[in-house]
Amino acid sequence: MQIDILYFAWVRERIGLPRERVETEAATVADLVAELASREERYALAFADLAALRVALDQELSDFAAPLAGVREIAFFPPMTGG
Amino acid sequence: MHLLVQEDRFDIGRETEAFIAGLRHAGAVVTFTGLVRDNGGQLAAMEIEHYPGMTERAIGAIMDEAKARWALEDALVIHRYGRLGPQEQIMMVATAAPHRADAFAAAEFLMDYLKSRAPFWKKEIGADGAEWVAAKASDENALTRW
């Protein structure tokens, strides 16, 4: 399946792009993260500490165990600092 | 319910007056304005990044929740993104209710949730370089009181 991946804040800076479209068969967010981390060092660095990251599936906060079936857009970012 | 996510500055006075002009029954309006702290003169600018689309959805959901919990007649959230100078306004919240207790509580609730559930990220640009603002545990803990 094709999925759009978005990166924000220092995750975006570490990976070096704001978004990309990937072809993946990953079943869960964690599977996709493992797949990306094995691709290149910059991904491995960005995903080194999952406790420091948050994930949103189709613009709703989710978690790393969540399934990816039917998801079109996934975003990775650090904890939010609004207000 | 009014939500504006914008790069431009806004006029607190004008926004507050327009908000009040639209009310019919409220007896109390609370407004809060967040500013860019200058960190003792060390801050040159603050850059705010956000997630277009999710930002509006997340804030909309927080506003719906506030309306469900308190007797609000109306609420307003304005949040900026982009590059801001020291002491510039980052955001404002306004709540209107028949009585002040609901207006104060809902404004605090909106602020607590905006801090850690709306997809914004702040980066402080100083003389010695730039640094992403880390989320505080106290901000996350603040949600437990609701």
Coordinates of C-alpha atoms in Angstrom, one line a residue:
Chain A
M1 CA 0.0 0.0 0.0
Q2 CA 1.0 3.6 -0.5
I3 CA 1.2 5.9 2.5
D4 CA 2.1 9.5 3.0
I5 CA 4.5 10.1 5.8
L6 CA 4.9 13.6 7.4
Y7 CA 7.7 14.7 9.7
F8 CA 7.6 17.8 11.9
A9 CA 10.0 19.8 14.0
W10 CA 13.3 18.1 14.8
V11 CA 12.1 14.8 13.3
R12 CA 11.8 16.7 10.0
E13 CA 15.2 18.3 10.4
R14 CA 16.9 15.0 11.3
I15 CA 15.4 13.1 8.4
G16 CA 15.8 16.1 6.0
L17 CA 12.4 16.2 4.4
P18 CA 8.9 17.3 5.4
R19 CA 7.0 14.5 3.7
E20 CA 7.4 11.5 1.5
R21 CA 5.2 8.8 -0.1
V22 CA 6.3 5.3 0.6
E23 CA 5.2 1.8 -0.6
T24 CA 5.0 -0.5 2.4
E25 CA 3.5 -3.7 3.6
A26 CA 4.0 -2.8 7.3
A27 CA 1.2 -4.0 9.5
T28 CA 1.6 -1.5 12.3
V29 CA 3.2 1.9 13.0
A30 CA 6.1 0.1 14.8
D31 CA 6.7 -2.1 11.8
L32 CA 6.9 0.9 9.5
V33 CA 9.3 2.6 11.9
A34 CA 11.5 -0.5 11.9
E35 CA 11.4 -0.5 8.1
L36 CA 12.3 3.2 7.8
A37 CA 15.1 2.9 10.5
S38 CA 16.7 0.1 8.5
R39 CA 16.8 2.2 5.3
E40 CA 19.3 4.9 6.3
E41 CA 21.2 6.2 9.2
R42 CA 19.2 9.5 9.4
Y43 CA 16.0 7.5 9.9
A44 CA 17.6 5.3 12.5
L45 CA 18.7 8.5 14.4
A46 CA 15.3 10.1 14.2
F47 CA 13.6 7.0 15.5
A48 CA 16.2 6.0 18.0
D49 CA 14.0 6.9 21.0
L50 CA 10.3 6.3 20.4
A51 CA 9.4 7.5 23.9
A52 CA 10.4 11.0 22.6
L53 CA 8.0 10.8 19.6
R54 CA 4.3 11.0 19.0
V55 CA 2.4 9.6 16.0
A56 CA -0.8 10.7 14.3
L57 CA -2.8 8.5 11.9
D58 CA -4.9 10.4 9.4
Q59 CA -4.5 13.5 11.7
E60 CA -5.6 11.8 14.9
L61 CA -3.1 11.0 17.7
S62 CA -2.4 7.3 17.9
D63 CA 0.3 5.0 19.2
F64 CA 3.1 2.8 17.8
A65 CA 1.1 -0.5 18.2
A66 CA -1.7 0.8 16.0
P67 CA -2.5 -1.0 12.7
L68 CA -1.9 0.8 9.5
A69 CA -4.7 -0.9 7.4
G70 CA -6.7 1.8 5.7
V71 CA -4.4 4.7 6.9
R72 CA -3.5 7.2 4.2
E73 CA -1.4 9.7 6.2
I74 CA 0.9 9.1 9.1
A75 CA 2.8 11.8 10.9
F76 CA 5.8 11.6 13.3
F77 CA 6.7 14.5 15.6
P78 CA 8.0 15.4 19.1
P79 CA 5.6 16.1 21.9
M80 CA 3.6 19.3 21.0
T81 CA 4.4 22.7 22.4
G82 CA 1.5 24.9 21.5
G83 CA -0.2 27.7 23.5
Chain B
M1 CA -17.1 28.8 18.0
H2 CA -14.4 30.6 16.1
L3 CA -11.0 29.2 15.2
L4 CA -8.2 31.0 13.3
V5 CA -4.8 29.5 12.6
Q6 CA -2.8 32.2 10.9
E7 CA 0.6 33.7 10.3
D8 CA -0.4 37.3 10.6
R9 CA -0.6 39.4 13.8
F10 CA -4.0 40.0 15.3
D11 CA -5.5 42.9 17.2
I12 CA -6.6 41.7 20.7
G13 CA -8.9 44.6 21.1
R14 CA -10.6 44.2 17.8
E15 CA -10.9 40.4 18.1
T16 CA -12.4 40.7 21.6
E17 CA -14.9 43.4 20.6
A18 CA -16.0 41.3 17.6
F19 CA -16.4 38.3 19.8
I20 CA -18.5 40.2 22.3
A21 CA -20.6 41.8 19.5
G22 CA -21.7 38.3 18.5
L23 CA -23.0 37.3 22.0
R24 CA -26.6 37.4 23.0
H25 CA -26.8 36.0 26.6
A26 CA -23.4 35.9 28.1
G27 CA -22.6 37.8 31.3
A28 CA -18.9 37.0 31.4
V29 CA -16.1 37.0 28.9
V30 CA -12.6 35.7 29.8
T31 CA -9.7 36.3 27.4
F32 CA -6.1 35.0 27.6
T33 CA -3.2 36.1 25.4
G34 CA 0.1 34.2 25.1
L35 CA 3.2 36.2 24.3
V36 CA 6.7 35.2 23.1
R37 CA 8.9 35.3 26.2
D38 CA 12.2 37.0 25.5
N39 CA 14.2 34.8 27.9
G40 CA 15.9 37.7 29.6
G41 CA 16.7 39.4 26.3
Q42 CA 18.4 36.3 24.8
L43 CA 15.7 35.5 22.3
A44 CA 15.9 36.9 18.8
A45 CA 12.8 35.2 17.4
M46 CA 10.5 32.2 17.8
E47 CA 9.5 30.0 14.9
I48 CA 6.3 28.1 15.2
E49 CA 5.6 25.1 13.0
H50 CA 2.3 23.3 12.8
Y51 CA 0.5 20.5 11.1
P52 CA -2.1 22.1 8.7
G53 CA -5.3 20.1 8.8
M54 CA -4.6 18.3 12.1
T55 CA -4.2 21.6 13.9
E56 CA -7.8 22.7 13.0
R57 CA -9.2 19.2 13.8
A58 CA -7.4 19.0 17.2
I59 CA -8.4 22.5 18.3
G60 CA -11.9 22.0 17.1
A61 CA -12.2 18.8 19.1
I62 CA -10.8 20.6 22.2
M63 CA -13.4 23.4 21.7
D64 CA -16.2 20.9 21.3
E65 CA -15.1 19.2 24.6
A66 CA -15.1 22.6 26.4
K67 CA -18.6 23.4 25.1
A68 CA -19.8 20.0 26.3
R69 CA -18.4 20.5 29.8
W70 CA -19.3 24.1 30.6
A71 CA -22.2 26.4 29.9
L72 CA -20.4 28.3 27.1
E73 CA -22.2 30.5 24.8
D74 CA -19.2 30.9 22.5
A75 CA -15.4 30.4 22.3
L76 CA -12.6 31.8 20.2
V77 CA -9.1 30.5 19.6
I78 CA -6.5 32.3 17.5
H79 CA -3.1 30.7 17.2
R80 CA -0.2 31.9 15.0
Y81 CA 2.6 30.1 13.3
G82 CA 5.7 31.3 11.4
R83 CA 8.4 33.6 12.7
L84 CA 7.5 35.8 15.7
G85 CA 9.6 38.4 17.5
P86 CA 10.0 38.8 21.3
Q87 CA 6.8 40.0 23.1
E88 CA 4.7 39.3 20.0
Q89 CA 1.3 37.7 20.6
I90 CA 1.3 34.0 19.8
M91 CA -2.2 33.2 20.5
M92 CA -5.4 34.1 22.3
V93 CA -8.4 32.4 23.8
A94 CA -11.8 33.9 24.6
T95 CA -14.7 32.2 26.3
A96 CA -18.2 33.6 27.0
A97 CA -20.6 32.1 29.5
P98 CA -23.6 33.3 31.6
H99 CA -21.4 33.4 34.7
R100 CA -17.6 33.9 35.1
A101 CA -16.8 30.6 36.8
D102 CA -17.6 28.7 33.6
A103 CA -15.8 31.2 31.4
F104 CA -12.6 31.0 33.6
A105 CA -12.6 27.2 33.8
A106 CA -13.2 26.7 30.1
A107 CA -10.4 29.2 29.2
E108 CA -8.0 27.3 31.4
F109 CA -9.1 24.0 30.0
L110 CA -8.6 25.2 26.4
M111 CA -5.1 26.5 27.3
D112 CA -4.1 23.3 29.0
Y113 CA -5.1 21.2 26.1
L114 CA -3.7 23.6 23.4
K115 CA -0.3 23.3 25.1
S116 CA 0.0 19.6 24.6
R117 CA -2.7 18.4 22.2
A118 CA -2.6 20.9 19.4
P119 CA 0.2 20.1 16.9
F120 CA 2.4 23.2 17.2
W121 CA 6.2 23.1 17.8
K122 CA 8.2 26.1 19.0
K123 CA 11.8 26.8 18.1
E124 CA 13.7 29.5 20.0
I125 CA 16.2 31.4 17.9
G126 CA 18.9 33.0 20.1
A127 CA 22.3 34.6 19.7
D128 CA 23.9 31.1 20.2
G129 CA 21.8 29.2 17.8
A130 CA 18.4 27.6 17.6
E131 CA 16.7 25.1 19.8
W132 CA 13.4 23.3 19.8
V133 CA 11.3 24.0 22.9
A134 CA 11.0 20.7 24.9
A135 CA 7.5 19.8 26.2
K136 CA 7.3 20.0 29.9
A137 CA 6.0 17.2 32.1
S138 CA 4.0 19.8 34.1
D139 CA 2.1 20.6 30.9
E140 CA 1.2 17.0 30.4
N141 CA 0.3 16.6 34.1
A142 CA -1.9 19.7 33.9
L143 CA -4.4 17.6 31.8
T144 CA -5.0 15.2 34.7
R145 CA -7.0 17.8 36.6
W146 CA -9.7 17.9 34.0

